[in-house]
Short mmCIF file of C-alpha atoms and ligand atoms in Angstrom, two decimals:
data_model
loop_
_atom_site.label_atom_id
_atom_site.label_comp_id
_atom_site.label_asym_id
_atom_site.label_seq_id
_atom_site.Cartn_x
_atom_site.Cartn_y
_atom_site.Cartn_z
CA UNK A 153 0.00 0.00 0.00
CA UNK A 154 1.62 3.15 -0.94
CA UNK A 155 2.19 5.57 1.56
CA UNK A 156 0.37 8.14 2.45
CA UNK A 157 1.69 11.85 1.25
CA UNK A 158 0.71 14.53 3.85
CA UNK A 159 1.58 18.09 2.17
CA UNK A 160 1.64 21.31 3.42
CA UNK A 161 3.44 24.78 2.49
CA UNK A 162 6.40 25.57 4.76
CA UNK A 163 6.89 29.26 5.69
CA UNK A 164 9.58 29.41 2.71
CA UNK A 165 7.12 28.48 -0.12
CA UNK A 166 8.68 25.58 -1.08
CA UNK A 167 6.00 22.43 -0.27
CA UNK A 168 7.00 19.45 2.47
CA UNK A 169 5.94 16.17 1.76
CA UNK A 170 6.39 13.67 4.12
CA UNK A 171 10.09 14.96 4.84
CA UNK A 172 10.49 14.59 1.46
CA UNK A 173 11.55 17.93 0.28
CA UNK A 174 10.39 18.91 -3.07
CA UNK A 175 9.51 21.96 -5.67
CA UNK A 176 6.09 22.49 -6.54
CA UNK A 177 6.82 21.71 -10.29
CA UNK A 178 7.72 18.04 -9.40
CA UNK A 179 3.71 18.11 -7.86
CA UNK A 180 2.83 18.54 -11.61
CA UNK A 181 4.63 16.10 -12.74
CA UNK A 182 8.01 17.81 -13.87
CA UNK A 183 10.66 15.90 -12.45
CA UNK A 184 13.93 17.37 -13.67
CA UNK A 185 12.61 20.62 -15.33
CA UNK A 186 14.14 24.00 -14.71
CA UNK A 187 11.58 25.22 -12.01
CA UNK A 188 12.03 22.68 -9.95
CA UNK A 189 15.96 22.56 -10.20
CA UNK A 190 15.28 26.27 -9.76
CA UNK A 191 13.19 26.13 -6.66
CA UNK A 192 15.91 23.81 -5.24
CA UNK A 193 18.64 26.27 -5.20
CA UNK A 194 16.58 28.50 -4.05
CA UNK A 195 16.51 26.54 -0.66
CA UNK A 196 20.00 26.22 -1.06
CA UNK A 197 20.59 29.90 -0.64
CA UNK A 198 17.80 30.41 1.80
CA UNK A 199 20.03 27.65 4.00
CA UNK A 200 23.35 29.29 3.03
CA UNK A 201 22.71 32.40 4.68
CA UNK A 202 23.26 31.28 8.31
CA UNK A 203 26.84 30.86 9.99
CA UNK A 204 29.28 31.44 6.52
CA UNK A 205 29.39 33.17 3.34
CA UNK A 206 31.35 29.77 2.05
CA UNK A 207 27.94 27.85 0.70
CA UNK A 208 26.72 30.66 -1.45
CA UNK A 209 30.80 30.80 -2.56
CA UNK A 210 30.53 27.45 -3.33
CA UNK A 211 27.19 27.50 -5.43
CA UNK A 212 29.05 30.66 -7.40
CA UNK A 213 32.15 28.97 -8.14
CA UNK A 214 30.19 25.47 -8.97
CA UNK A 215 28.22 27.88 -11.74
CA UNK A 216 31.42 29.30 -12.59
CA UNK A 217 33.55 25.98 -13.04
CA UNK A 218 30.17 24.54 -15.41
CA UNK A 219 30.16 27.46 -17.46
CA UNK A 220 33.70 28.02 -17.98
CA UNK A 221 34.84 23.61 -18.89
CA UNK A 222 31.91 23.58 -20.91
CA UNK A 223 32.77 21.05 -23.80
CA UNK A 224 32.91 22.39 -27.67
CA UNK A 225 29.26 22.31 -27.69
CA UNK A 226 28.87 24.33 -24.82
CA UNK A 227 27.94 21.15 -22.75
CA UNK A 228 28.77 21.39 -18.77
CA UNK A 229 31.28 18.63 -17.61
CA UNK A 230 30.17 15.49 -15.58
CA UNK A 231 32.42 16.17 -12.92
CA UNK A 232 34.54 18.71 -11.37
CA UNK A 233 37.63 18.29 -9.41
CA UNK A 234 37.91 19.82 -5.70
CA UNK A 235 40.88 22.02 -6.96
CA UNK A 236 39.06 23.16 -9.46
CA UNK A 237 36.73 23.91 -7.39
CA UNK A 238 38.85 25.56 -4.99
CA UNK A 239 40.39 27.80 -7.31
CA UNK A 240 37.27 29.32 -8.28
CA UNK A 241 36.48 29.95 -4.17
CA UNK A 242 40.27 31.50 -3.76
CA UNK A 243 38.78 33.88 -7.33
CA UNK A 244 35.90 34.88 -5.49
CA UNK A 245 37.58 35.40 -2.10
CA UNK A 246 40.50 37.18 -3.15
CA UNK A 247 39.02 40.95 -3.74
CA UNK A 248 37.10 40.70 -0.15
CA UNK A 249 40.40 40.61 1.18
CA UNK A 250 40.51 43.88 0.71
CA UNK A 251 39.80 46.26 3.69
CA UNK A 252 36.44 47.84 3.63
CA UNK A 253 36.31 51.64 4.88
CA UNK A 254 33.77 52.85 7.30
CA UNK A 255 33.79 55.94 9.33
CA UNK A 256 35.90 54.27 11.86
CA UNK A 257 38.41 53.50 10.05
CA UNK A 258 38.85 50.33 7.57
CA UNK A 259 38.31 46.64 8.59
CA UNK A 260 39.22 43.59 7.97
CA UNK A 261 35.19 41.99 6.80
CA UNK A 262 33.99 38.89 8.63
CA UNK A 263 32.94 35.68 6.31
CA UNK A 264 32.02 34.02 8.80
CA UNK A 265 30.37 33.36 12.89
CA UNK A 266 33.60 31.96 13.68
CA UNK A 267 36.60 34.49 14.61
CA UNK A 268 38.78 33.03 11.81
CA UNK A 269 37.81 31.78 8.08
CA UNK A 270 40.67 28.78 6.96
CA UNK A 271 39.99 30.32 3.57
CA UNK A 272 40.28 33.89 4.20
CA UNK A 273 43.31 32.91 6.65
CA UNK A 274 45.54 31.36 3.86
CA UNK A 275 44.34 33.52 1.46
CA UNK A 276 45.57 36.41 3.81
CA UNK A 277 48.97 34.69 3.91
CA UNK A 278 49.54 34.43 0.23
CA UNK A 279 48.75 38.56 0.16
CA UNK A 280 51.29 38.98 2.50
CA UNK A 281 53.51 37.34 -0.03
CA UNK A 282 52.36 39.08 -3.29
CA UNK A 283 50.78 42.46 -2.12
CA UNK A 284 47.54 43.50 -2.89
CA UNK A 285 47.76 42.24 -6.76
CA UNK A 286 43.53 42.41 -8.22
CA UNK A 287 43.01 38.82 -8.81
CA UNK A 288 43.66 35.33 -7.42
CA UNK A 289 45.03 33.98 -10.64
CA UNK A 290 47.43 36.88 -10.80
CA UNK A 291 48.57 35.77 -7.24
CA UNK A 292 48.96 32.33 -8.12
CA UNK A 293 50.88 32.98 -11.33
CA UNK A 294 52.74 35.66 -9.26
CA UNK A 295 54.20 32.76 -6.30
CA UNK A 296 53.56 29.66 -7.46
CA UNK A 297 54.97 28.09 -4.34
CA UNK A 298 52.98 29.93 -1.76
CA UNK A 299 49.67 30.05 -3.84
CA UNK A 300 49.99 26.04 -3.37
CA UNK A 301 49.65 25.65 -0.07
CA UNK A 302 46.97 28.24 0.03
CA UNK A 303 45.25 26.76 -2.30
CA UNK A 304 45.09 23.37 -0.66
CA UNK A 305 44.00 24.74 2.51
CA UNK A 306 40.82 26.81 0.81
CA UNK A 307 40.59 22.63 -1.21
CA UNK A 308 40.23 21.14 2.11
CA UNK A 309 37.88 23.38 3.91
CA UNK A 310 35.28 23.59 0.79
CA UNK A 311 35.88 19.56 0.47
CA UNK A 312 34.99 19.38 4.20
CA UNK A 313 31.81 22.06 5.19
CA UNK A 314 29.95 23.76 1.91
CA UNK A 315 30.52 20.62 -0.40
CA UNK A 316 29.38 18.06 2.44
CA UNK A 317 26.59 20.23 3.71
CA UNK A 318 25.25 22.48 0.33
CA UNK A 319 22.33 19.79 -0.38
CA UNK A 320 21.16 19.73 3.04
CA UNK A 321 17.81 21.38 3.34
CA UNK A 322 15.97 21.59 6.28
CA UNK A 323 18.28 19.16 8.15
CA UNK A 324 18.45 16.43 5.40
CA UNK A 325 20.49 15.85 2.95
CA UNK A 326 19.22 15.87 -0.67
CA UNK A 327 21.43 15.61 -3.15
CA UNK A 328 19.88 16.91 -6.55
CA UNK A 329 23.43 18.92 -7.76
CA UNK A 330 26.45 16.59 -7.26
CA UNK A 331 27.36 13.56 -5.87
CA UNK A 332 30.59 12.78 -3.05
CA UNK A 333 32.26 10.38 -1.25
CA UNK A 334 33.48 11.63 1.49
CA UNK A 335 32.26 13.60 4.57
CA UNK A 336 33.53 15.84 7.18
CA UNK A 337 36.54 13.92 8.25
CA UNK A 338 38.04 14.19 4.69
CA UNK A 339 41.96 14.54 4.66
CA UNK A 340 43.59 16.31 1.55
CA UNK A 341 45.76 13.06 1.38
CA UNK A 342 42.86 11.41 0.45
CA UNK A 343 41.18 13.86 -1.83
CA UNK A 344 44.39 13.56 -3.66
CA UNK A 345 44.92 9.83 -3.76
CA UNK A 346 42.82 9.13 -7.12
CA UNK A 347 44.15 12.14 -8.38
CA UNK A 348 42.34 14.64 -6.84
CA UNK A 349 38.13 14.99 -4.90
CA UNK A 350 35.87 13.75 -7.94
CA UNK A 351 32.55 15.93 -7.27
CA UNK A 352 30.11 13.90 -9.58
CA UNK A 353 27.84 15.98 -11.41
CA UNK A 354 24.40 14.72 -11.42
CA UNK A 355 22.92 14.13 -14.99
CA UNK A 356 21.47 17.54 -16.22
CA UNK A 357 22.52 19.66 -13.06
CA UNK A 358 25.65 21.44 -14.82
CA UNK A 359 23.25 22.32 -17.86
CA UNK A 360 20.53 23.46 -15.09
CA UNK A 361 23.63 25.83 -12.93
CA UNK A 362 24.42 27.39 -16.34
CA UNK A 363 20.81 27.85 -17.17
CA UNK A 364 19.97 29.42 -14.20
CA UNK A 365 23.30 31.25 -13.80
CA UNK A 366 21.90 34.73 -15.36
CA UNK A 367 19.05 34.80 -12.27
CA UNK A 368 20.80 33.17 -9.30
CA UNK A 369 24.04 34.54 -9.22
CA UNK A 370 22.96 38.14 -8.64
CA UNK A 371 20.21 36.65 -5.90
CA UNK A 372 23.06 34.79 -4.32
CA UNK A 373 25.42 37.75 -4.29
CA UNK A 374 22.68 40.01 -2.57
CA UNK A 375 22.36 37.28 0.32
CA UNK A 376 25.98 37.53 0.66
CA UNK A 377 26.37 41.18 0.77
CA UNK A 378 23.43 41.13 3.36
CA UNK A 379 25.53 38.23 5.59
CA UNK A 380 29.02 39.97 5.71
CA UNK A 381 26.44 43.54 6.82
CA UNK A 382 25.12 40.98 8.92
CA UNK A 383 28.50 39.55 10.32
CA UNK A 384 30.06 42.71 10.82
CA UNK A 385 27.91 45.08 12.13
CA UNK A 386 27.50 47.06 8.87
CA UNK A 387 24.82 49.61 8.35
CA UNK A 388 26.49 50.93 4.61
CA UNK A 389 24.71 51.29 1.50
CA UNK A 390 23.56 47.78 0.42
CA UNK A 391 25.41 48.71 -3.27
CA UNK A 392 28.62 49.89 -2.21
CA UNK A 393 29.25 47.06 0.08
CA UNK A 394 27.95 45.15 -3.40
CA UNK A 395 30.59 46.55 -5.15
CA UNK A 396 33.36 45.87 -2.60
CA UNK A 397 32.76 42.43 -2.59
CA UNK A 398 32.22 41.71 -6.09
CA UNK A 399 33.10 44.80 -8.00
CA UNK A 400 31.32 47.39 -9.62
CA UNK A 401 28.13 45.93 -11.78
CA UNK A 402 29.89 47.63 -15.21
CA UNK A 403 33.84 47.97 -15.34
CA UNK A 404 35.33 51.18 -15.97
CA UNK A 405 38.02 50.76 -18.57
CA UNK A 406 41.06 52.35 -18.78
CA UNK A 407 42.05 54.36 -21.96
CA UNK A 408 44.58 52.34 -23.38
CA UNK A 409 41.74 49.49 -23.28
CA UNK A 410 39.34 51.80 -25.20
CA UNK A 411 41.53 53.02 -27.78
CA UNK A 412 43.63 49.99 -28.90
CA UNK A 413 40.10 47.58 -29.15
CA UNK A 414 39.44 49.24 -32.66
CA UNK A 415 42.43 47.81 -33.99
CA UNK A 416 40.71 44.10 -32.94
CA UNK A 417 37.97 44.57 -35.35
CA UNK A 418 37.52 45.63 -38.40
CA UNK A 419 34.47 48.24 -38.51
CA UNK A 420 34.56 51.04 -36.51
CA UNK A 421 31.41 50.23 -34.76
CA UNK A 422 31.43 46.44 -34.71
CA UNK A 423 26.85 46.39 -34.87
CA UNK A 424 26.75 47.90 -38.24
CA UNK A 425 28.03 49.89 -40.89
CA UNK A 426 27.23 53.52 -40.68
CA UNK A 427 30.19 55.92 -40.68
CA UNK A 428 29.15 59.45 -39.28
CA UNK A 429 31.62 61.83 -38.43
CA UNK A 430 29.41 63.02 -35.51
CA UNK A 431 29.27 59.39 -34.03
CA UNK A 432 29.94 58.67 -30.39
CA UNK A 433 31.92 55.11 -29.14
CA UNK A 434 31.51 52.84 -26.10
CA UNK A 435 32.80 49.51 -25.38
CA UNK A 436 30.12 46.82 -25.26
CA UNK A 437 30.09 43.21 -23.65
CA UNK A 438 29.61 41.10 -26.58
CA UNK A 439 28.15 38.68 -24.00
CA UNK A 440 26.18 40.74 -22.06
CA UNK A 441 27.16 41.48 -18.68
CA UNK A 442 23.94 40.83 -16.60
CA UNK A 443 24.31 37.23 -18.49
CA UNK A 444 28.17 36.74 -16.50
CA UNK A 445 30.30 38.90 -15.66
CA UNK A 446 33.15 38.85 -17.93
CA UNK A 447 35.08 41.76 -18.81
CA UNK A 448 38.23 40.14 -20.77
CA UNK A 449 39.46 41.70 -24.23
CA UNK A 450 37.97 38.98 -26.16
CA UNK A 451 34.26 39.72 -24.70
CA UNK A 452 34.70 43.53 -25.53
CA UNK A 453 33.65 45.28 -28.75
CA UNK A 454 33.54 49.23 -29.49
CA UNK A 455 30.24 50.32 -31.31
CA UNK A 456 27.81 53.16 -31.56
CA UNK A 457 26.63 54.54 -27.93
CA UNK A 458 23.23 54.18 -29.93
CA UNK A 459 23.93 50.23 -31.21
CA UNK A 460 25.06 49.68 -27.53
CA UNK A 461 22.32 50.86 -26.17
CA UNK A 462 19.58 49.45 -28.55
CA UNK A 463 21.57 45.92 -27.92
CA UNK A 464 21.45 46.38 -24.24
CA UNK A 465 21.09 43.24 -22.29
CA UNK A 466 20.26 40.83 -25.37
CA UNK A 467 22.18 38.23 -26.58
CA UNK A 468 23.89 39.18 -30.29
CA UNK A 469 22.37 37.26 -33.15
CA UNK A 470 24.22 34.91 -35.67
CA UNK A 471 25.36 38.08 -37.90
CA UNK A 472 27.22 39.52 -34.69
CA UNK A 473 27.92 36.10 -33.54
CA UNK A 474 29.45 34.85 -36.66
CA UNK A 475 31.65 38.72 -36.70
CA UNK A 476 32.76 38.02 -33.41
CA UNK A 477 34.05 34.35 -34.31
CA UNK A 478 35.68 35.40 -37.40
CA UNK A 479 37.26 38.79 -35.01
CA UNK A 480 38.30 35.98 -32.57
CA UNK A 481 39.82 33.89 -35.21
CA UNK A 482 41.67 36.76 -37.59
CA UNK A 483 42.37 39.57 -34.66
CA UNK A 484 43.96 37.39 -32.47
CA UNK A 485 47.50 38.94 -32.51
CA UNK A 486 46.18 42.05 -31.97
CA UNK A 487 43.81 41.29 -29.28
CA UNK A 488 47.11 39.57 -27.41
CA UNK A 489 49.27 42.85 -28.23
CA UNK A 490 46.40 44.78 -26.38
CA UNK A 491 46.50 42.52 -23.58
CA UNK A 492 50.37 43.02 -23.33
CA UNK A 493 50.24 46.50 -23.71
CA UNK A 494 47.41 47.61 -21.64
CA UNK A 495 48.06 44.74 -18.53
CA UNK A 496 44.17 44.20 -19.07
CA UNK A 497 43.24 40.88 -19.17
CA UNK A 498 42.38 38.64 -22.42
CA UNK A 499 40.40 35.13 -21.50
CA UNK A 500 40.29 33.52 -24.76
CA UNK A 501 39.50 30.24 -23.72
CA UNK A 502 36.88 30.93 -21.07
CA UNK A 503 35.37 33.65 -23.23
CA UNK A 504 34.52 31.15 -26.13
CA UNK A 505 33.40 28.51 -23.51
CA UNK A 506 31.44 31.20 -22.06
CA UNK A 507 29.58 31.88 -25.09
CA UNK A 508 28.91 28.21 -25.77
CA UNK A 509 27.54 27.22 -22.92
CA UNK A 510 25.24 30.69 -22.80
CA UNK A 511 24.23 30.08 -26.62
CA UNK A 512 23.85 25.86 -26.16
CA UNK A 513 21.39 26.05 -23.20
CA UNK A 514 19.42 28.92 -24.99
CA UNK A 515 15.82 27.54 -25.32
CA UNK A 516 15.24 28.06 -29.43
CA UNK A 517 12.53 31.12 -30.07
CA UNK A 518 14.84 33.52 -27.38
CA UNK A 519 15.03 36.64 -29.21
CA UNK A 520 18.56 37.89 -29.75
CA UNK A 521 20.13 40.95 -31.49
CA UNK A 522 20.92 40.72 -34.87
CA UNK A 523 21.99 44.42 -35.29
CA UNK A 524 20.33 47.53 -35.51
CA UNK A 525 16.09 46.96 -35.56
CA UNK A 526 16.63 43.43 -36.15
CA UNK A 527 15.38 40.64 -33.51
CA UNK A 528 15.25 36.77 -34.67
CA UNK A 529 14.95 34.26 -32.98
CA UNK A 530 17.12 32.03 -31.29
CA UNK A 531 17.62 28.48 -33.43
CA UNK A 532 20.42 26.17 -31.28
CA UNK A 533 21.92 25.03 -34.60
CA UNK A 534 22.31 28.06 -35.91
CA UNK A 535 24.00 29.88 -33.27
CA UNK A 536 26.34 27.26 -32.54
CA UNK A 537 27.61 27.01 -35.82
CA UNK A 538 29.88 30.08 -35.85
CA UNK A 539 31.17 28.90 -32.18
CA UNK A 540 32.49 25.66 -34.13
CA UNK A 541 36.34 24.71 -34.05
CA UNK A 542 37.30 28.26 -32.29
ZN1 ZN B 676 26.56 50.98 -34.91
#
């Protein structure tokens, strides 16, 4: 006799069933469908929000590490390594390092209930090493020998708490992302016996992170700007405490940058063809920026203020898309010169992973921007094509 289901709404919206957690869209029948995946994480953050900043870290680097080993078809891998994952943490950690001002005087910010964060603790030491140098990668290129160390000591402590406890919701543990072997008591010895923590992904979850990536990073950022106010006893401006912590929501380039991009295309405004004398520039994220945040050489274009602005936050359209491929594949000397001369940084291979995982999880019918009053639609097959063999 089947049992029976007792269901009732729990004060977060998210329906109980017989402590059997699940979203509403799995009621109607939708097992595995983005709402419900959706819904999910949505717990997750809701949980993450209570003694560390390191679960929401994790469920940003986890989106991170999908989108940016995406295969050649913009497919998210099966599994991802606990470096890997680890290196994306130390990426996201590194700029909160930084000392925020207040009218006290600046502080060191609080991750965590605990006095001391492992992660922010080795990360500190490695500073100490290199200086205050923008990124983690810079760091770790920088002192090879100390980033190491660091880097297995921010390994072990996402192996041990946010990877063992992310899929716990409401005190039980519900996997519906990844899969592990190992708990708490992990040692990095053992992470690193089969060469290196295998997180398993579960079939469809990568696709469903870099889905969703566009709406839940942003939400997950907010609850961690909120927890560090929280932690530390902040009453600042939500947004500038936003754009300590993650930076501000649209770079500011430096001149250089601006002026040597036209060289890396071939147009002067890379959306169409109109030549007026009169004309004003701006750099544009050929991938939008509310889609990821990705400011590298390869992802910028100069155009019109006016083509910028009319493209706004949509995806480009195969005629861009196919422009940028062929820019990619013909400009790259120049766009390498730039990088050398300007010290800004050019992503080549994350960029084009970037834009195949974005364009291979598109649901066909999306409008994107083809250039100047044109919309089409969205057609998998055709999008992809121009992303082929770059
Ligand atoms: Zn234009």
């Amino acid at each position: 006799m089947p049992a029976l289901t007792l269901c009732h709404q729990a004060p977060s919206g998210h329906l109980l069933c017989d402590n059997r957690w699940m979203g509403a869209s799995q009621h109607r029948g939708g097992e595995g469908d983005v709402a419900g995946f959706a819904e999910r994480l949505l717990a997750v953050i809701d949980e993450g929000r209570r003694t560390a900043t390191y679960k929401l870290a994790l469920l940003l680097a986890l989106m991170e590490a999908c989108i940016e080993n995406s295969s050649e078809h913009g497919e998210a891998p099966s599994s991802l390594s606990t470096r890997q994952i680890a290196s994306y943490v130390a990426a996201l950690y590194w700029p909160q390092l930084e000392q925020f001002p207040t009218a006290t005087g600046s502080i060191d910010l609080r991750q965590i209930t605990n006095k001391s964060s492992a992660i922010l603790h080795a990360l500190g030491a490695l500073r100490e090493v290199t200086g205050p140098v923008t990124t983690w990668e810079t760091a770790a290129a920088m002192c090879p020998q100390e980033a190491g160390p660091s880097l297995d000591v921010v390994e072990l402590t996402v192996a041990r708490y946010p990877l063992v406890h992310l899929q716990v919701i409401n005190g039980v543990e519900r996997p519906f992302i990844y899969d592990l072997e190992w708990g708490e008591s992990v040692t990095l010895a053992q992470l690193h016996r089969d060469g290196g923590g295998e997180v398993r992904l579960r079939p469809g979850a990568g696709g469903q992170l870099i889905r969703l990536a566009p709406l839940v990073r942003p939400l997950a950022e907010l609850h961690w700007v909120r927890m560090v106010a929280a932690l530390n006893g902040l009453t600042v401006e939500e947004e500038e405490l936003r754009r300590h912590l993650f930076g501000a929501a649209r770079a500011s380039f430096p001149l250089n940058v601006r002026r040597g991009l036209p060289a890396a295309q071939d147009r002067p405004c890379f959306y169409c063809n109109e030549h007026s004398p009169a004309a004003k520039y701006a750099i544009d994220h050929f991938i939008p920026w509310s889609r990821w945040p990705n400011d590298a050489l390869e992802n910028l274009v100069i155009s019109h203020v006016s083509c910028n602005s009319a493209k706004s936050a949509h995806l480009p359209g195969p005629v861009p898309l196919s422009r940028w491929a062929e820019r990619l594949r013909t400009r790259r000397r120049e766009i390498d010169d730039l990088a050398i001369r300007t010290d800004w940084h050019s992503r080549r291979a994350t960029t084009v992973a970037l834009a195949r995982s974005v364009f291979a999880h598109l649901p066909d019918g999306t409008p994107l921007w083809n250039g100047p009053r044109q919309i089409v639609e969205s057609d998998r097959a055709r999008t992809m094509k121009p992303l082929e063999g770059l």
